[in-house]
Amino acid sequence: AGPARGRARALPSASPLTQDPDTSLLGRTPGLAEEHFAHDGLITKHAVRAVALAALRPMPGQLLWDLGTGAGSIAVEWCRTDPTCRAIGLERKAERAANARTNASELTLPGQFDVIDADLAKGLPEGLPDPDAVFIGGGATKALVNQCRPRLPIGGRLVVHGVTMEAEMLVETLHCDLGGDLIRFGVETADVIGRLHGWKPARTVVAWTWQRTE
């Protein structure tokens, strides 16, 4: 007899990465464990990713710019919320762009997530289609934010995350000048301390969310 109807299928073991482009194994809820991604250690952690996606609010048919995409985890999670969502990731480092392309192939549908090699310090490349939402997870500057804002439609969302003091000063300035929502949060994970257990804190994250209203 076959497996009971509705029972979750076991994750594939043939590959070190989970192959799940249509979300049939891992579902659509943001916050996939880091083990499902190809990355070099610098990846937006799953709990922080869930907070980012809640602020980005992906909707069917919408396009995300993931600036400084790294492993592409935010863009992947965006695309997985609906098969009609699309994302463009921009990344300066070739090895990270390669990881993002691998994750796009393994975890999203063909054509959903495109990765472009680009140095954002030189500004946005020409020819990008206008986004419905923008995420900047590292390397945010006031100039980059000001380039993104007019490209958003009314109701479009811009989310900036950072962990450095410089990023915190930037988002505080943006919040004072432009409004929006500003939060600061930390995540702690259970860890082993000798024979006992304790909490291991990750770096505190500052997150600024702005929505275009006019």
Coordinates of C-alpha atoms in Angstrom, one line a residue:
A1 CA 0.0 0.0 0.0
G2 CA 1.2 3.5 -0.7
P3 CA 1.7 6.2 1.9
A4 CA -1.3 7.7 3.6
R5 CA -2.9 10.6 1.8
G6 CA -1.6 14.0 3.1
R7 CA 1.5 12.6 4.7
A8 CA 4.6 14.8 4.1
R9 CA 7.2 13.3 1.7
A10 CA 10.7 12.7 3.1
L11 CA 13.3 15.3 2.1
P12 CA 15.6 14.1 -0.7
S13 CA 19.0 12.9 0.5
A14 CA 20.8 12.5 -2.8
S15 CA 21.9 16.2 -2.8
P16 CA 23.4 18.3 0.0
L17 CA 20.8 20.9 -1.0
T18 CA 17.1 20.5 -0.9
Q19 CA 15.6 20.4 -4.4
D20 CA 12.2 22.0 -3.9
P21 CA 11.4 24.5 -6.6
D22 CA 7.6 24.1 -6.4
T23 CA 7.5 24.2 -2.6
S24 CA 5.9 20.7 -2.4
L25 CA 8.3 19.6 0.3
L26 CA 9.0 22.7 2.4
G27 CA 5.9 24.8 1.9
R28 CA 5.6 28.5 1.3
T29 CA 6.0 29.9 4.8
P30 CA 9.2 32.1 5.1
G31 CA 12.0 31.0 7.4
L32 CA 13.7 28.0 5.8
A33 CA 16.6 26.7 7.7
E34 CA 20.0 27.7 6.4
E35 CA 20.9 24.1 5.6
H36 CA 18.7 24.3 2.5
F37 CA 20.8 27.0 0.9
A38 CA 24.2 27.1 -0.7
H39 CA 26.1 29.9 1.2
D40 CA 29.5 30.9 2.5
G41 CA 28.4 31.5 6.1
L42 CA 27.1 35.0 5.5
I43 CA 23.4 34.5 5.0
T44 CA 20.3 36.2 6.5
K45 CA 19.3 33.8 9.3
H46 CA 15.9 32.1 9.1
A47 CA 14.3 34.1 12.0
V48 CA 15.5 37.4 10.5
R49 CA 14.3 36.4 7.1
A50 CA 10.8 35.8 8.4
V51 CA 10.7 39.3 9.9
A52 CA 12.0 40.7 6.6
L53 CA 9.3 38.9 4.5
A54 CA 6.6 40.1 6.9
A55 CA 7.6 43.7 6.2
L56 CA 8.0 43.1 2.4
R57 CA 4.6 41.6 2.2
P58 CA 4.9 39.7 -1.1
M59 CA 1.8 39.5 -3.3
P60 CA 1.1 37.5 -6.4
G61 CA 2.6 38.8 -9.5
Q62 CA 5.0 41.2 -7.8
L63 CA 8.7 41.9 -8.3
L64 CA 11.3 42.2 -5.6
W65 CA 14.8 43.9 -5.9
D66 CA 17.1 42.1 -3.5
L67 CA 20.1 44.4 -3.4
G68 CA 23.3 42.8 -2.1
T69 CA 21.5 39.5 -2.4
G70 CA 24.4 37.4 -1.1
A71 CA 23.1 33.8 -1.1
G72 CA 19.7 35.1 -2.4
S73 CA 17.8 33.8 0.6
I74 CA 15.4 36.8 0.8
A75 CA 14.7 36.6 -2.9
V76 CA 14.2 32.8 -2.7
E77 CA 11.7 33.2 0.2
W78 CA 9.9 36.0 -1.7
C79 CA 9.5 33.8 -4.8
R80 CA 8.3 30.8 -2.8
T81 CA 5.3 32.6 -1.4
D82 CA 3.6 32.4 -4.8
P83 CA 4.6 30.9 -8.2
T84 CA 3.9 34.3 -9.9
C85 CA 6.2 36.3 -7.7
R86 CA 9.6 37.2 -9.2
A87 CA 12.9 38.6 -7.9
I88 CA 16.0 40.2 -9.2
G89 CA 19.1 39.9 -7.0
L90 CA 22.1 42.1 -7.4
E91 CA 25.5 41.0 -6.0
R92 CA 29.0 42.3 -6.3
K93 CA 31.0 39.1 -5.3
A94 CA 31.0 36.5 -8.0
E95 CA 31.1 33.5 -5.6
R96 CA 28.1 34.7 -3.7
A97 CA 26.2 35.4 -7.0
A98 CA 27.0 31.8 -8.0
N99 CA 25.5 30.6 -4.7
A100 CA 22.4 32.7 -5.3
R101 CA 22.0 31.2 -8.8
T102 CA 22.3 27.7 -7.3
N103 CA 19.6 28.5 -4.7
A104 CA 17.4 30.0 -7.4
S105 CA 17.7 26.7 -9.4
E106 CA 17.1 24.4 -6.4
L107 CA 14.4 26.4 -4.5
T108 CA 12.4 28.4 -7.0
L109 CA 10.7 27.9 -10.4
P110 CA 12.5 28.6 -13.7
G111 CA 12.4 32.3 -14.4
Q112 CA 11.4 33.4 -11.0
F113 CA 14.7 34.6 -9.6
D114 CA 17.4 36.2 -11.7
V115 CA 20.8 37.2 -10.4
I116 CA 22.9 40.1 -11.8
D117 CA 26.5 40.7 -11.1
A118 CA 26.6 44.4 -10.1
D119 CA 28.5 46.7 -7.8
L120 CA 25.9 48.9 -6.1
A121 CA 28.5 51.3 -5.0
K122 CA 28.4 52.5 -8.6
G123 CA 24.6 52.8 -8.5
L124 CA 21.8 50.7 -9.9
P125 CA 22.5 49.2 -13.3
E126 CA 20.4 50.5 -16.2
G127 CA 17.5 48.5 -17.6
L128 CA 16.0 47.1 -14.4
P129 CA 12.2 46.8 -14.4
D130 CA 10.6 48.8 -11.7
P131 CA 10.0 46.8 -8.5
D132 CA 7.0 46.4 -6.2
A133 CA 9.3 46.0 -3.2
V134 CA 13.0 46.5 -2.4
F135 CA 15.2 44.7 0.2
I136 CA 18.7 46.0 1.2
G137 CA 20.3 43.6 3.5
G138 CA 23.8 45.0 3.5
G139 CA 25.7 47.9 2.1
A140 CA 22.8 50.4 2.3
T141 CA 23.6 54.0 1.7
K142 CA 21.4 57.1 1.6
A143 CA 22.2 57.5 -2.1
L144 CA 21.1 53.9 -2.9
V145 CA 17.9 54.4 -0.9
N146 CA 17.1 57.6 -2.8
Q147 CA 17.7 55.8 -6.1
C148 CA 15.2 53.1 -5.1
R149 CA 12.4 55.2 -3.7
P150 CA 11.1 56.8 -6.9
R151 CA 11.2 53.5 -8.7
L152 CA 8.5 52.1 -6.4
P153 CA 4.8 52.3 -7.1
I154 CA 2.3 53.8 -4.7
G155 CA 2.1 51.2 -1.9
G156 CA 5.6 49.8 -2.7
R157 CA 7.7 48.7 0.2
L158 CA 11.4 49.4 1.0
V159 CA 13.0 47.4 3.8
V160 CA 16.6 48.0 5.0
H161 CA 18.3 45.6 7.5
G162 CA 21.7 46.2 9.1
V163 CA 23.9 44.9 11.9
T164 CA 26.6 47.6 12.0
M165 CA 26.7 50.9 13.9
E166 CA 27.0 52.6 10.6
A167 CA 23.8 50.9 9.4
E168 CA 22.0 51.9 12.6
M169 CA 23.0 55.5 12.2
L170 CA 21.8 55.4 8.6
V171 CA 18.3 53.9 9.3
E172 CA 17.8 56.3 12.3
T173 CA 18.5 59.2 9.9
L174 CA 16.1 57.7 7.3
H175 CA 13.4 57.2 9.9
C176 CA 13.8 60.8 11.1
D177 CA 13.7 62.2 7.5
L178 CA 11.2 59.9 5.8
G179 CA 9.2 58.3 8.6
G180 CA 8.3 54.6 8.2
D181 CA 8.8 51.9 10.9
L182 CA 12.1 51.3 12.7
I183 CA 12.7 48.3 14.9
R184 CA 15.7 46.7 16.6
F185 CA 15.6 43.1 17.5
G186 CA 17.9 40.2 18.6
V187 CA 17.6 36.4 18.2
E188 CA 19.1 34.0 20.7
T189 CA 19.6 30.2 20.0
A190 CA 19.9 27.4 22.5
D191 CA 23.5 26.3 22.8
V192 CA 25.7 23.9 24.8
I193 CA 27.7 25.3 27.7
G194 CA 29.8 22.3 29.0
R195 CA 27.2 19.8 30.3
L196 CA 24.5 22.4 30.4
H197 CA 22.7 24.7 28.0
G198 CA 22.4 28.5 27.5
W199 CA 21.5 31.1 25.0
K200 CA 23.8 32.2 22.2
P201 CA 22.9 35.7 20.9
A202 CA 23.2 36.6 17.2
R203 CA 24.1 40.2 16.2
T204 CA 21.3 42.6 16.9
V205 CA 19.4 43.7 13.7
V206 CA 18.0 47.1 12.9
A207 CA 15.2 47.1 10.4
W208 CA 13.6 50.1 8.7
T209 CA 10.5 49.8 6.6
W210 CA 9.1 52.5 4.4
Q211 CA 6.1 52.5 2.1
R212 CA 5.5 54.9 -0.7
T213 CA 2.3 56.8 -0.3
E214 CA 2.6 59.5 -3.0

